[in-house]
XYZ file of C-alpha atoms in Angstrom:
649
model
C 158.888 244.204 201.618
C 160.341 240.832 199.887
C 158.853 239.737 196.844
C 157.680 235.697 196.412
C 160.063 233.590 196.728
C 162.915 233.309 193.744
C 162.034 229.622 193.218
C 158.340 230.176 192.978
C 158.667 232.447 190.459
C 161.823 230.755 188.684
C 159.308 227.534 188.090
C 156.638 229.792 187.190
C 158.397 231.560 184.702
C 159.370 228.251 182.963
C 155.561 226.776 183.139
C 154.966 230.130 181.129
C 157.610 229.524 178.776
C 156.087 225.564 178.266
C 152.663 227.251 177.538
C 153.831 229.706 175.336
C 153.384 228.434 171.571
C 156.657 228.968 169.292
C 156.988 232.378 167.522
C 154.151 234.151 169.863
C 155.150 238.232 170.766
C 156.314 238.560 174.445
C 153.801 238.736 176.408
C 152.678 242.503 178.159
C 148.936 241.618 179.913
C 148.148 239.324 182.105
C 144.087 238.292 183.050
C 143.762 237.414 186.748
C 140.521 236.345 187.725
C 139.374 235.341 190.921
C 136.015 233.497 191.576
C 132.941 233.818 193.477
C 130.910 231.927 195.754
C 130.441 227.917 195.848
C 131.911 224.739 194.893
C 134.448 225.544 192.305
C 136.801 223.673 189.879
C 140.916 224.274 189.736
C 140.977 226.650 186.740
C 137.711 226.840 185.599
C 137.565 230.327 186.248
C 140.271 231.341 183.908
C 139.061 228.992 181.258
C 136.005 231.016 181.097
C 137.326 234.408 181.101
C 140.298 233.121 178.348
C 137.372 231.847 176.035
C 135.367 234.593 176.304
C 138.760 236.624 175.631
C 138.959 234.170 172.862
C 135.826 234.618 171.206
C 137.178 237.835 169.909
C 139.261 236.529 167.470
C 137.957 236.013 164.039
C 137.681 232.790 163.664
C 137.290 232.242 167.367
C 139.585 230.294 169.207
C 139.527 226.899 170.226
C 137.779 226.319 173.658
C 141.144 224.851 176.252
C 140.630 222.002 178.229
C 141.059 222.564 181.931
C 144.413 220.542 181.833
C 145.767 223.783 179.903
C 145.134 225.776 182.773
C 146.409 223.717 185.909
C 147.720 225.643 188.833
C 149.393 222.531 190.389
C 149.534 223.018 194.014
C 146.931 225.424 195.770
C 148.212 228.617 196.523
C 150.466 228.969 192.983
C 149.849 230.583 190.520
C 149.670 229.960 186.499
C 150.059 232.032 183.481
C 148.715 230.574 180.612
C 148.541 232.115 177.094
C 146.629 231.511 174.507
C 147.084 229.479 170.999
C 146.711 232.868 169.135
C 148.266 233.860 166.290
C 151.216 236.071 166.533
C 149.737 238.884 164.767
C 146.185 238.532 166.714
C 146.703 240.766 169.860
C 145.536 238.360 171.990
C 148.858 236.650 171.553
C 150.562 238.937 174.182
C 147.902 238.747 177.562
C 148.388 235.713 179.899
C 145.682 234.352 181.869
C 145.957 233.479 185.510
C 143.623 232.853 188.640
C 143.217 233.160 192.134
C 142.076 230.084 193.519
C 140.444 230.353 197.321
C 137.487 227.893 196.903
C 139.291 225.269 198.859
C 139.284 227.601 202.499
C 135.717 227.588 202.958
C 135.441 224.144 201.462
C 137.475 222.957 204.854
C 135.337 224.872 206.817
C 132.344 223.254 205.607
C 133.383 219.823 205.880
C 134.555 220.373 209.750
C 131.072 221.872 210.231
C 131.737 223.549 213.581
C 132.331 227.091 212.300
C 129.481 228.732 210.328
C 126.229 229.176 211.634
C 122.739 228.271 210.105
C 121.878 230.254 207.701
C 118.263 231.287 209.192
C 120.285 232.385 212.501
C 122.445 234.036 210.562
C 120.354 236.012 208.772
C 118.788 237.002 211.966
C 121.971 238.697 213.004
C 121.969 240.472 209.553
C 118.101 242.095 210.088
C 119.573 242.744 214.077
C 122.869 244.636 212.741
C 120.594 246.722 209.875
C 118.639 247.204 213.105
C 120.980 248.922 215.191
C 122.114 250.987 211.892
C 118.831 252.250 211.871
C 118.584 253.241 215.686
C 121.696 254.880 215.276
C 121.498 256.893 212.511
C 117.674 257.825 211.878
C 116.300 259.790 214.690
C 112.813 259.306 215.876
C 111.978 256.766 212.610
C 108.929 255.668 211.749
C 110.272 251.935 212.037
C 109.598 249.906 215.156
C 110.725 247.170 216.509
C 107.728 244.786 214.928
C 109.133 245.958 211.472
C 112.442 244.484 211.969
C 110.637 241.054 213.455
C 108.543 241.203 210.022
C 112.464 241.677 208.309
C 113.178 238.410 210.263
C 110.602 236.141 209.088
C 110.872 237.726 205.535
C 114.434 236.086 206.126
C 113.599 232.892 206.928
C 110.538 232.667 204.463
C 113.551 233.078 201.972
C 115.456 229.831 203.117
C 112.589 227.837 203.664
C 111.094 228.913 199.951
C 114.700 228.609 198.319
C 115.055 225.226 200.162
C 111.696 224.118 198.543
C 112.072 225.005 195.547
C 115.300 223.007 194.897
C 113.197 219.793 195.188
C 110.840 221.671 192.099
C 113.953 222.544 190.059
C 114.909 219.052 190.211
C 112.015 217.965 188.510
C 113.085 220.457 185.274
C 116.450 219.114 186.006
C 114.979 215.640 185.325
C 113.224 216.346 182.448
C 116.257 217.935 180.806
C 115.191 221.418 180.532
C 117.966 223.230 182.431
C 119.591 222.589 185.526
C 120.054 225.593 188.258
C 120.895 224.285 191.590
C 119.310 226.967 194.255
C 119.844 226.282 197.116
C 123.329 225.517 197.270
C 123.598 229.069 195.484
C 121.640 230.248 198.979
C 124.316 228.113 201.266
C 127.413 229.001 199.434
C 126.619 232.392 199.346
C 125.544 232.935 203.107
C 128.717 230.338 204.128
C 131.442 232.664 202.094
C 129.893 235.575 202.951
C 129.941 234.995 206.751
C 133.555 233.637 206.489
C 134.524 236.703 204.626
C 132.288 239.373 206.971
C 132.385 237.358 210.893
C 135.666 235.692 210.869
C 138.722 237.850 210.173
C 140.839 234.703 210.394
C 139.738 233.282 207.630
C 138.961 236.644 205.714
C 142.942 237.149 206.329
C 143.738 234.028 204.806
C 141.733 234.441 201.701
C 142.716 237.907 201.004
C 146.316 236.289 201.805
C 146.180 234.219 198.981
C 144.743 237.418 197.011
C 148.049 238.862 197.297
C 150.372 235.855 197.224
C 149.203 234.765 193.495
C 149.590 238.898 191.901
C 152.987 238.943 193.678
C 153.829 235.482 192.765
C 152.707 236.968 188.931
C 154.544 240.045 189.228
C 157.921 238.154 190.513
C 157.355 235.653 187.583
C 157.544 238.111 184.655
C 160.164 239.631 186.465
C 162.280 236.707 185.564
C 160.971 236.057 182.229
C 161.865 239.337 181.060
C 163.873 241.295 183.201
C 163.484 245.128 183.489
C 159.374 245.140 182.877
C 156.258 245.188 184.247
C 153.069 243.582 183.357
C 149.497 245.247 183.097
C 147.401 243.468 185.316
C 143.502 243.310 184.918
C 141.083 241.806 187.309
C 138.184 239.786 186.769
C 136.421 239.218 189.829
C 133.070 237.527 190.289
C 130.462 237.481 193.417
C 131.967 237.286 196.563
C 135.530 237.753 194.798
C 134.815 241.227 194.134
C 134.701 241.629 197.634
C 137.999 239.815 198.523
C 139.699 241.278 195.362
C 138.172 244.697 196.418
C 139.392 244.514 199.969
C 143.060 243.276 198.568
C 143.601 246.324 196.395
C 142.307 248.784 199.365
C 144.795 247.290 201.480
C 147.375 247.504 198.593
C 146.954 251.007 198.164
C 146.908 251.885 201.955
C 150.198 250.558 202.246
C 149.163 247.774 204.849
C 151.201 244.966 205.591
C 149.957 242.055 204.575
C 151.176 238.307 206.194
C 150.134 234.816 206.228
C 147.660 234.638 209.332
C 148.634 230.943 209.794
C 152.569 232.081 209.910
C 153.198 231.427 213.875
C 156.694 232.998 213.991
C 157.131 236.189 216.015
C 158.031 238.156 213.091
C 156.195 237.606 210.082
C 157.614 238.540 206.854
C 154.828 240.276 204.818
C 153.777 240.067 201.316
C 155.525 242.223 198.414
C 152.842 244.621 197.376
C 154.449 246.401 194.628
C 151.778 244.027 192.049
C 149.243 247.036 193.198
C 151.357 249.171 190.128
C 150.639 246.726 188.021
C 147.145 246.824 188.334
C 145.547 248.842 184.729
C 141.936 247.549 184.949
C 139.046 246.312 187.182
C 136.221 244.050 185.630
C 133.560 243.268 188.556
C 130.339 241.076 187.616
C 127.449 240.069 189.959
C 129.004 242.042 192.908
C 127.838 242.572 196.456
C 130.573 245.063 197.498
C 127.776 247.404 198.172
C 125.994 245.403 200.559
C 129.763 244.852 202.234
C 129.921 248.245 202.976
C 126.561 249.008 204.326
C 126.057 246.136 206.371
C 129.405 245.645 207.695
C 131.183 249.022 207.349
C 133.856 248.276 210.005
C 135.822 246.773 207.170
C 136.448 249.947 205.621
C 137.613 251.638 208.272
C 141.049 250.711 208.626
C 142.332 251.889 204.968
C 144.423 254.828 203.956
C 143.452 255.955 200.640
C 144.084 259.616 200.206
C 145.453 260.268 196.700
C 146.125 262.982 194.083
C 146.012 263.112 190.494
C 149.236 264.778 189.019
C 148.903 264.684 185.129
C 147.825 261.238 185.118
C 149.261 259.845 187.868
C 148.040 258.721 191.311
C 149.898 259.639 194.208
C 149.544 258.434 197.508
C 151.554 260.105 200.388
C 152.753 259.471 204.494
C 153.588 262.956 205.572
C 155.477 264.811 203.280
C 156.932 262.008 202.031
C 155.070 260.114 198.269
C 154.322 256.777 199.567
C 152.978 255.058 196.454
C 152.330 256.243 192.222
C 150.693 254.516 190.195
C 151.214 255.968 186.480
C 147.380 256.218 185.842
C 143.884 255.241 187.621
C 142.503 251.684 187.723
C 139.812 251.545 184.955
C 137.131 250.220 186.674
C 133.795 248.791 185.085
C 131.066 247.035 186.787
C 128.527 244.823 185.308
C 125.358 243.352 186.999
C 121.603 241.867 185.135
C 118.476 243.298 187.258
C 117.555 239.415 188.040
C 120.752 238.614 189.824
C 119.978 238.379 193.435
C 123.418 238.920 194.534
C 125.065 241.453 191.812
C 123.772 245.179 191.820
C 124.823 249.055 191.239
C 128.158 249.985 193.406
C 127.362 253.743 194.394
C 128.348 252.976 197.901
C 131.508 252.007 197.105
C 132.011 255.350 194.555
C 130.614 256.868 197.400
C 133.582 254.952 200.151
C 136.207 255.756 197.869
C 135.161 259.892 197.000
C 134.511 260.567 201.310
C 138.009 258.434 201.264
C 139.649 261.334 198.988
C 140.915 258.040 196.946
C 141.850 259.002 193.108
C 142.860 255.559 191.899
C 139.995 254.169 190.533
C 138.677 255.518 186.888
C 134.904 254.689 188.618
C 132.357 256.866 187.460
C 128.210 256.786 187.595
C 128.527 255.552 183.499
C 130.755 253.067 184.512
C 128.237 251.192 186.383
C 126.240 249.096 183.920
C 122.910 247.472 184.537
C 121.202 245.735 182.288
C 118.637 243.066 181.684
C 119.937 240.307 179.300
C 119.566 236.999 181.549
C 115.531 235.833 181.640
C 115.566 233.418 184.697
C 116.233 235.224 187.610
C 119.084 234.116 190.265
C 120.227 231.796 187.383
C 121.576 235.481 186.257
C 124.075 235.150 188.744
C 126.010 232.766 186.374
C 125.053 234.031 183.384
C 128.031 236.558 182.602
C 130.396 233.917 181.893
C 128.848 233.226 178.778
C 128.184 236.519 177.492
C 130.511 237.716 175.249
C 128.906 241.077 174.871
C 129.771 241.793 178.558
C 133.238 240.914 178.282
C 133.649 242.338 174.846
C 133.252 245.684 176.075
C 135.404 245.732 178.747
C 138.181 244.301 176.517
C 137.666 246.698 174.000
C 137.290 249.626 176.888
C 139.551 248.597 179.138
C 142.366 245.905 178.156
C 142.551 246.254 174.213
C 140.859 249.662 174.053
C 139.693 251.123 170.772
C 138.157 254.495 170.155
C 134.752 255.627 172.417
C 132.295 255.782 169.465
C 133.597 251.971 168.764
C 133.043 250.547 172.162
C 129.476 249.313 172.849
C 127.622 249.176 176.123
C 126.009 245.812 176.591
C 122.237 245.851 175.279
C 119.154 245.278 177.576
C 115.918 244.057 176.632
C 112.884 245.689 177.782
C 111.331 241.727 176.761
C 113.636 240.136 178.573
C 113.141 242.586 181.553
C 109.112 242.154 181.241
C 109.623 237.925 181.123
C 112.036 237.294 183.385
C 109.766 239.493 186.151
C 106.886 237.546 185.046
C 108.202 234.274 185.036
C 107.816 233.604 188.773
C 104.546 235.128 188.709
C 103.449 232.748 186.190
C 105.048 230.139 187.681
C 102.793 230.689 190.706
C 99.709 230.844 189.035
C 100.628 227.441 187.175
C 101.715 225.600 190.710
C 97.575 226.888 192.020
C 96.310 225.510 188.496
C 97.962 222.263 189.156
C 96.809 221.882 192.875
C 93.456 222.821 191.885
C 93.371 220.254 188.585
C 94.846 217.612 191.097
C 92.087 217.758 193.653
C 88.838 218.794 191.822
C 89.337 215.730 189.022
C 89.829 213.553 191.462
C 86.519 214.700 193.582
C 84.419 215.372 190.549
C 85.349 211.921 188.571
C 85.709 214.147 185.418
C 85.786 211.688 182.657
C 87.993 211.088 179.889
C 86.843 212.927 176.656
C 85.867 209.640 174.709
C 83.622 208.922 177.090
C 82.078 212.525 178.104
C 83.310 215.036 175.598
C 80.890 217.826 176.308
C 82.302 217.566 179.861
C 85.559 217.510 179.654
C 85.532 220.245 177.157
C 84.428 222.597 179.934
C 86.954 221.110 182.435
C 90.129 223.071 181.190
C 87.736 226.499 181.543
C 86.769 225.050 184.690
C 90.515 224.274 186.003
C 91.837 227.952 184.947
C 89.205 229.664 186.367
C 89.459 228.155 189.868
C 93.302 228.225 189.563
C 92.374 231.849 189.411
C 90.541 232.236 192.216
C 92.754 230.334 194.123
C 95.918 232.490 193.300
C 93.381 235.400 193.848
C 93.069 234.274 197.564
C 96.600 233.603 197.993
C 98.215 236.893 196.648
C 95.611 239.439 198.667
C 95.783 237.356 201.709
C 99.774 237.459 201.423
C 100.404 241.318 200.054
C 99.350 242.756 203.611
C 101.809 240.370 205.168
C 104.600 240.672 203.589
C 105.246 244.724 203.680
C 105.550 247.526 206.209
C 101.711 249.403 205.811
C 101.014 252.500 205.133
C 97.764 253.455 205.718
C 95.509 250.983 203.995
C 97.032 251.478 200.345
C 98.313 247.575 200.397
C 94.864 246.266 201.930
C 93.120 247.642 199.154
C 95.860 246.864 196.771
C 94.651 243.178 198.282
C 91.037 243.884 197.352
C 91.712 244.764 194.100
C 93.663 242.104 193.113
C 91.049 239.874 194.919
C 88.187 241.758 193.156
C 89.862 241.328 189.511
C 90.571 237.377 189.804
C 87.503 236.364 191.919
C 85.079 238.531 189.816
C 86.622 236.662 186.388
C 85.867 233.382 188.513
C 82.655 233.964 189.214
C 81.392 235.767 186.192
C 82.729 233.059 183.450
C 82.868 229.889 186.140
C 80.236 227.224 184.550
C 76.541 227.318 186.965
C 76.572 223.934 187.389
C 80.935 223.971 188.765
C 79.546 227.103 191.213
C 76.974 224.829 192.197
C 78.875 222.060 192.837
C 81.010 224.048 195.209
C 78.896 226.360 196.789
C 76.072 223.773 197.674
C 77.322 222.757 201.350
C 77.057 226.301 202.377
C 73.599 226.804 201.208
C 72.519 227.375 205.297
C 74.962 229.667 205.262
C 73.594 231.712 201.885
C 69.887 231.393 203.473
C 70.984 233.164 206.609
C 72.801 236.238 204.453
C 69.680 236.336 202.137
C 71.385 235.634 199.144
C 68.771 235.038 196.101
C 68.776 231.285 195.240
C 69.357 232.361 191.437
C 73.035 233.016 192.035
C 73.463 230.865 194.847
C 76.384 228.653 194.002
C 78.491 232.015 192.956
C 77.554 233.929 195.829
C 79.157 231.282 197.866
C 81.972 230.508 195.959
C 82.863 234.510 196.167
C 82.073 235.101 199.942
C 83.483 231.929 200.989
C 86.918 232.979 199.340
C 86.755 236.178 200.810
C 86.560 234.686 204.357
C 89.434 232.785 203.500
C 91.719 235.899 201.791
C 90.850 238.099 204.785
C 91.372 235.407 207.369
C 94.907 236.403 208.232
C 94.804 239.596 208.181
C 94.215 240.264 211.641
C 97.266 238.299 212.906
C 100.609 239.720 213.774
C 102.666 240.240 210.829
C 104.264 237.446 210.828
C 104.644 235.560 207.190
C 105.514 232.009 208.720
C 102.056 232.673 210.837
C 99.867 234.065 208.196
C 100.995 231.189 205.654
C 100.056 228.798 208.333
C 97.240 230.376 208.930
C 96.231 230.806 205.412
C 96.473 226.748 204.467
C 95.161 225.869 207.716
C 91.904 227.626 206.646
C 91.357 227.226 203.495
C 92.258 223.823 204.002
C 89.429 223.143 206.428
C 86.923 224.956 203.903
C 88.083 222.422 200.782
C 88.104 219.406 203.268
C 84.795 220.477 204.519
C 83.416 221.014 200.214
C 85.204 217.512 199.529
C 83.562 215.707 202.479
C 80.027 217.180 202.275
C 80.156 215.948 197.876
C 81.572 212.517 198.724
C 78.856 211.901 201.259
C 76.251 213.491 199.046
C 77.807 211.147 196.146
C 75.692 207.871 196.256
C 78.199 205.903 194.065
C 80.845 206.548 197.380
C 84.055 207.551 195.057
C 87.227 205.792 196.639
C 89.023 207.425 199.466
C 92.345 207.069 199.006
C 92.556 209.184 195.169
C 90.931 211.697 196.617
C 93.332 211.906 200.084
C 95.983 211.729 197.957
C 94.684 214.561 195.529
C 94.533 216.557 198.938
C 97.724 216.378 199.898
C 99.102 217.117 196.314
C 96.255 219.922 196.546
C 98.114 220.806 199.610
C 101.604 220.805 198.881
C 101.209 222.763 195.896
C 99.403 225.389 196.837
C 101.853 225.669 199.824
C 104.464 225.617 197.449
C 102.537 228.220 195.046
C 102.116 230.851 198.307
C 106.104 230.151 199.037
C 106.706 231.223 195.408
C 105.041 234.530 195.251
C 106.348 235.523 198.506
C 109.604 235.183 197.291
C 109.336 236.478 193.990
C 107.517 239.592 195.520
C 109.997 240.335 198.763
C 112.898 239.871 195.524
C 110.654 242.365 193.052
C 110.257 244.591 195.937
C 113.336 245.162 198.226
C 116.029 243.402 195.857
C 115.575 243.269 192.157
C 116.145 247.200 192.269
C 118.852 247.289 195.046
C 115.973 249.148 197.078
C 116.762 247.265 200.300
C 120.270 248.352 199.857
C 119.373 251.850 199.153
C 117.273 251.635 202.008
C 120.232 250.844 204.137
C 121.668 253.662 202.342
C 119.340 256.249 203.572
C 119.203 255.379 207.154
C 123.368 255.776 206.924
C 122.539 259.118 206.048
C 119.976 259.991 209.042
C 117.445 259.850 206.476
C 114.261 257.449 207.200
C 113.371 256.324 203.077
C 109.816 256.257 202.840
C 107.948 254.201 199.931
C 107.604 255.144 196.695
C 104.767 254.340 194.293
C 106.783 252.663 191.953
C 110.196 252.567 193.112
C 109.588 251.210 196.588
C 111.910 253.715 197.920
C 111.591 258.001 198.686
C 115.298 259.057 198.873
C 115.616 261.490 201.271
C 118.980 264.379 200.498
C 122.350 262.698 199.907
């Protein structure tokens, strides 16, 4: 095969020689990372890795501007180094990146490609589906479960779409900025161009292999006779591209431009895959790759043997490819990144594959939970210098075992950032309540009532309460596949805790106030008079949890459902007290209240279906494990805690 072109490399070389500082060692690594999903910046990428590289220095070095790092045109390829003194031994590894952004940045823009991301993700529950049918003999799943996997899919993009508008709001106020949905569309849009379209998959895994040949070539002509070590850094969707690259590497397959329209293509030189010394994944979905869509895999040739330390890699008789040791590979991903998890399918591709190349083992994997606002997590690795310090002192600068040190996890962090989007939820009912019942009960300001309005905040957090009571047992049944009636009484419970609280500590006079238009209603069930107003309050909000229960399990219907209920019980409270009211409060405070009241509390039941479908099926990787299990004719059954039986490997 013919290596990148001479000139390529020729004004490579001398753009490394230009960033090379005077009286630095030759250089013998070179960095290559490749990003993941999204919008990205020219460079960016590497600047991130290179400083994190650079925070190992003592002092640290100096953070690079982005200038320092310019690839010029698109599809060439960089090697910077950095301002390191010449005895530091970060003054011999180049940094370089793989820049593919721009492909699916076109594709967007035309807008006649990919398809919406709800239809999409239809075709993703329809293809797990058909795994299922095909593998798992007479399962217990049927075809309602998968329709329940649809609208759990579409609850996601509708919640993540709504809760961009709330983040925007913190964004505002200059607490943090996290953009969520476009996480959601960037995602879903790479990942279908990468998975659905081999065109374009060819063309970014093209450019995969142009920029480490291009590298390769380059050092060739800076110093003649050697070879570089090569180590990866590949984020997100990257890992998958960077993954798929080396597979095809090692098989041996040719690799050409898929836009070159002459008859005989001339392919890419792949002799950059004996380069290759070390893998560094973060936030990686390779495992979902290979479950979902395991037709990719198929086509690769990656029987190997390990002689001394060697790989080799045979056609025939005849050694095809040897690499002089395995690829170290070392995977890192947080428990609250909804994209990045464990890779034991792909140890699992690569062992049924017979493929020795990769240095991959169980201990290798490393989860951990270090980032406390989940999905944020995603982005979180490029600024954690732990997680890059170890695989630069396991992998690219490696020291002795007992010196290198696993990246810590914090059980707090692991407890807060699951409870954040609980609490978040209970804070969005406490709002919705506060909104509407001060504007209906004309609670006074404390100069002029303080005995009142010292009771209002107990008032406020007790009906928030209730109200997040009623929304998380009327949801739990909805949202998972029953068993028996384990999750119904799950519902009760939780029901029975925050409703009992309620009533028990809830002021007489605020149970009252509530109860008091369904006092026909009390009369007719008997109720004594002397708890009258808390009687109601509780049976009232029962009707209202249980309400949906009885529909199909649908989420979109039983949310609908839900609101549409309880909103004609508070309209019917508000309405009855405003008539009853013989000072007539104004109207239009208290319609507006109601729809805050409203959108909140819609908001609030979007929020914990989310954050329980992600503490369920994906915080753990037990949706993917799930998946798992059915490829192995098994039919994974729930698990107290887990979520997930595994049946036999």
């Amino acid at each position: 095969m013919n290596a990148a072109p001479s000139g390529a490399a020729g004004e490579a070389a001398a753009s490394i020689a230009k960033s090379t500082p005077s009286g630095q060692p030759p250089m013998t690594k070179v960095v290559v990372a490749i990003h993941g999903i999204g919008s990205q910046l020219r460079s960016d990428t590497i600047r991130s890795v290179a400083r994190r590289f650079g925070d190992r220095s003592r002092p640290p070095l100096p953070v690079m501007p982005l200038g320092y790092f310019s690839i010029g045109p698109t599809a060439s390829v960089r090697v910077s180094r950095l301002d390191a003194p010449p005895t530091d031994s970060l003054a011999s590894i180049g940094f370089a990146e793989v820049f593919w952004a721009d492909i699916p940045e076109q594709v967007v823009k035309a807008d006649d490609t990919l398809e919406e991301t709800q239809a999409w993700g239809r075709t993703v529950v329809s293809r797990a589906e058909a795994e299922y049918r095909q593998h798992v003999n007479n399962g217990n799943l049927k075809p309602a479960d998968f329709q329940l996997g649809i609208g759990v899919v579409e609850e996601i993009v509708e919640t993540i779409g709504v809760l961009e508008n709330l983040l925007t709001v913190f964004e505002k106020m200059g607490l943090f900025k996290f953009e969520l949905a476009p996480l959601l569309r960037d995602y879903v849009g790479d990942v279908q161009l990468v998975t659905d379209f081999p065109f374009y998959r060819k063309k970014i895994v093209y450019r995969f292999h142009s920029a480490l040949a291009q590298i390769v070539a380059t050092f060739s002509t800076l110093y003649p006779g050697q070879s570089p070590e090569i180590y990866i850094v590949a984020h997100s969707e990257g890992t998958v591209i960077s993954f798929i690259g080396l597979l095809e590497a090692l098989s041996g397959l040719p690799v050409t431009d898929p836009e070159d329209s002459s008859a005989n293509p001339i392919p890419l030189d792949d002799s950059w895959i004996r380069c290759v010394k070390g893998y560094m994944t973060i936030g990686s979905p390779i495992d979902k790759h290979i479950v979902l869509w395991p037709a990719l895999w198929k086509s690769f040739a990656l029987e190997s043997k390990l002689v001394g330390k060697d790989v080799v890699f045979q056609s025939g008789e005849t050694e095809r490819l040897r690499l002089t040791e395995q690829i170290h590979w070392r995977n890192y991903y947080d428990h609250g990144d909804p994209i990045g998890f464990e890779l034991d399918s792909a140890r699992d591709l690569l062992e049924k594959a017979k493929c020795q190349a990769f240095d991959f083992e169980s201990e290798d994997d490393l989860g951990f939970s270090r980032y406390w606002l989940p999905g944020k997590a995603h982005n979180d690795y490029w600024h954690d210098a732990e997680v890059f310090g170890h695989f630069i002192d396991d992998v690219v600068l490696p020291r002795a075992k007992n010196e290198v040190r696993r990246p810590t996890s914090s059980s707090v962090v692991d407890v807060v950032s699951m409870a954040l989007p609980y609490l978040l939820t209970f804070l969005l009912h406490v709002v919705a309540v506060y909104l509407l019942y001060k504007a209906v009960t004309k609670v006074p300001v404390a100069e002029e009532a303080a005995q009142t309005f010292d009771r209002f905040p107990l008032q406020i957090g007790l009906l928030g309460l209730l109200l997040t009571s009623i929304t998380v047992s009327a949801r739990l049944p909805r949202l998972v596949k029953t068993s028996g009636f384990r999750w119904q009484l799950a519902a009760l419970l939780i029901f029975a805790v925050g409703a009992g609280l309620c009533t028990w500590f809830l002021p007489a006079e605020a149970a009252e106030y509530l109860g008091a238009p369904f006092y026909g209603l009390e009369a007719r069930l008997g109720v004594s008079n002397g708890v009258s107003g808390k009687w109601t309050l509780l049976i009232i909000s029962l009707v209202i949890a249980g309400s949906g229960w009885v529909l199909p399990r649908r989420p979109n219907l039983g949310r609908r459902w839900l609101i549409g209920f309880g909103t004609a019980v508070v309209a019917f409270i508000v309405i009855w007290q405003m008539n009853a009211d013989s000072s007539t409060p104004p109207v239009w405070p208290v319609v507006l209240s109601g729809a805050a009241f409203l959108y909140l509390w819609w908001l609030g039941i979007l929020m914990f279906d989310l954050t329980f479908i992600w503490h369920r099926y994906i915080r753990r990787s037990v949706a993917v494990r799930t998946l798992q299990q059915w490829r192995r004719g098994h039919d994974a059954k729930p698990d107290r805690w887990l979520g997930l039986r595994q049946g036999p490997r």
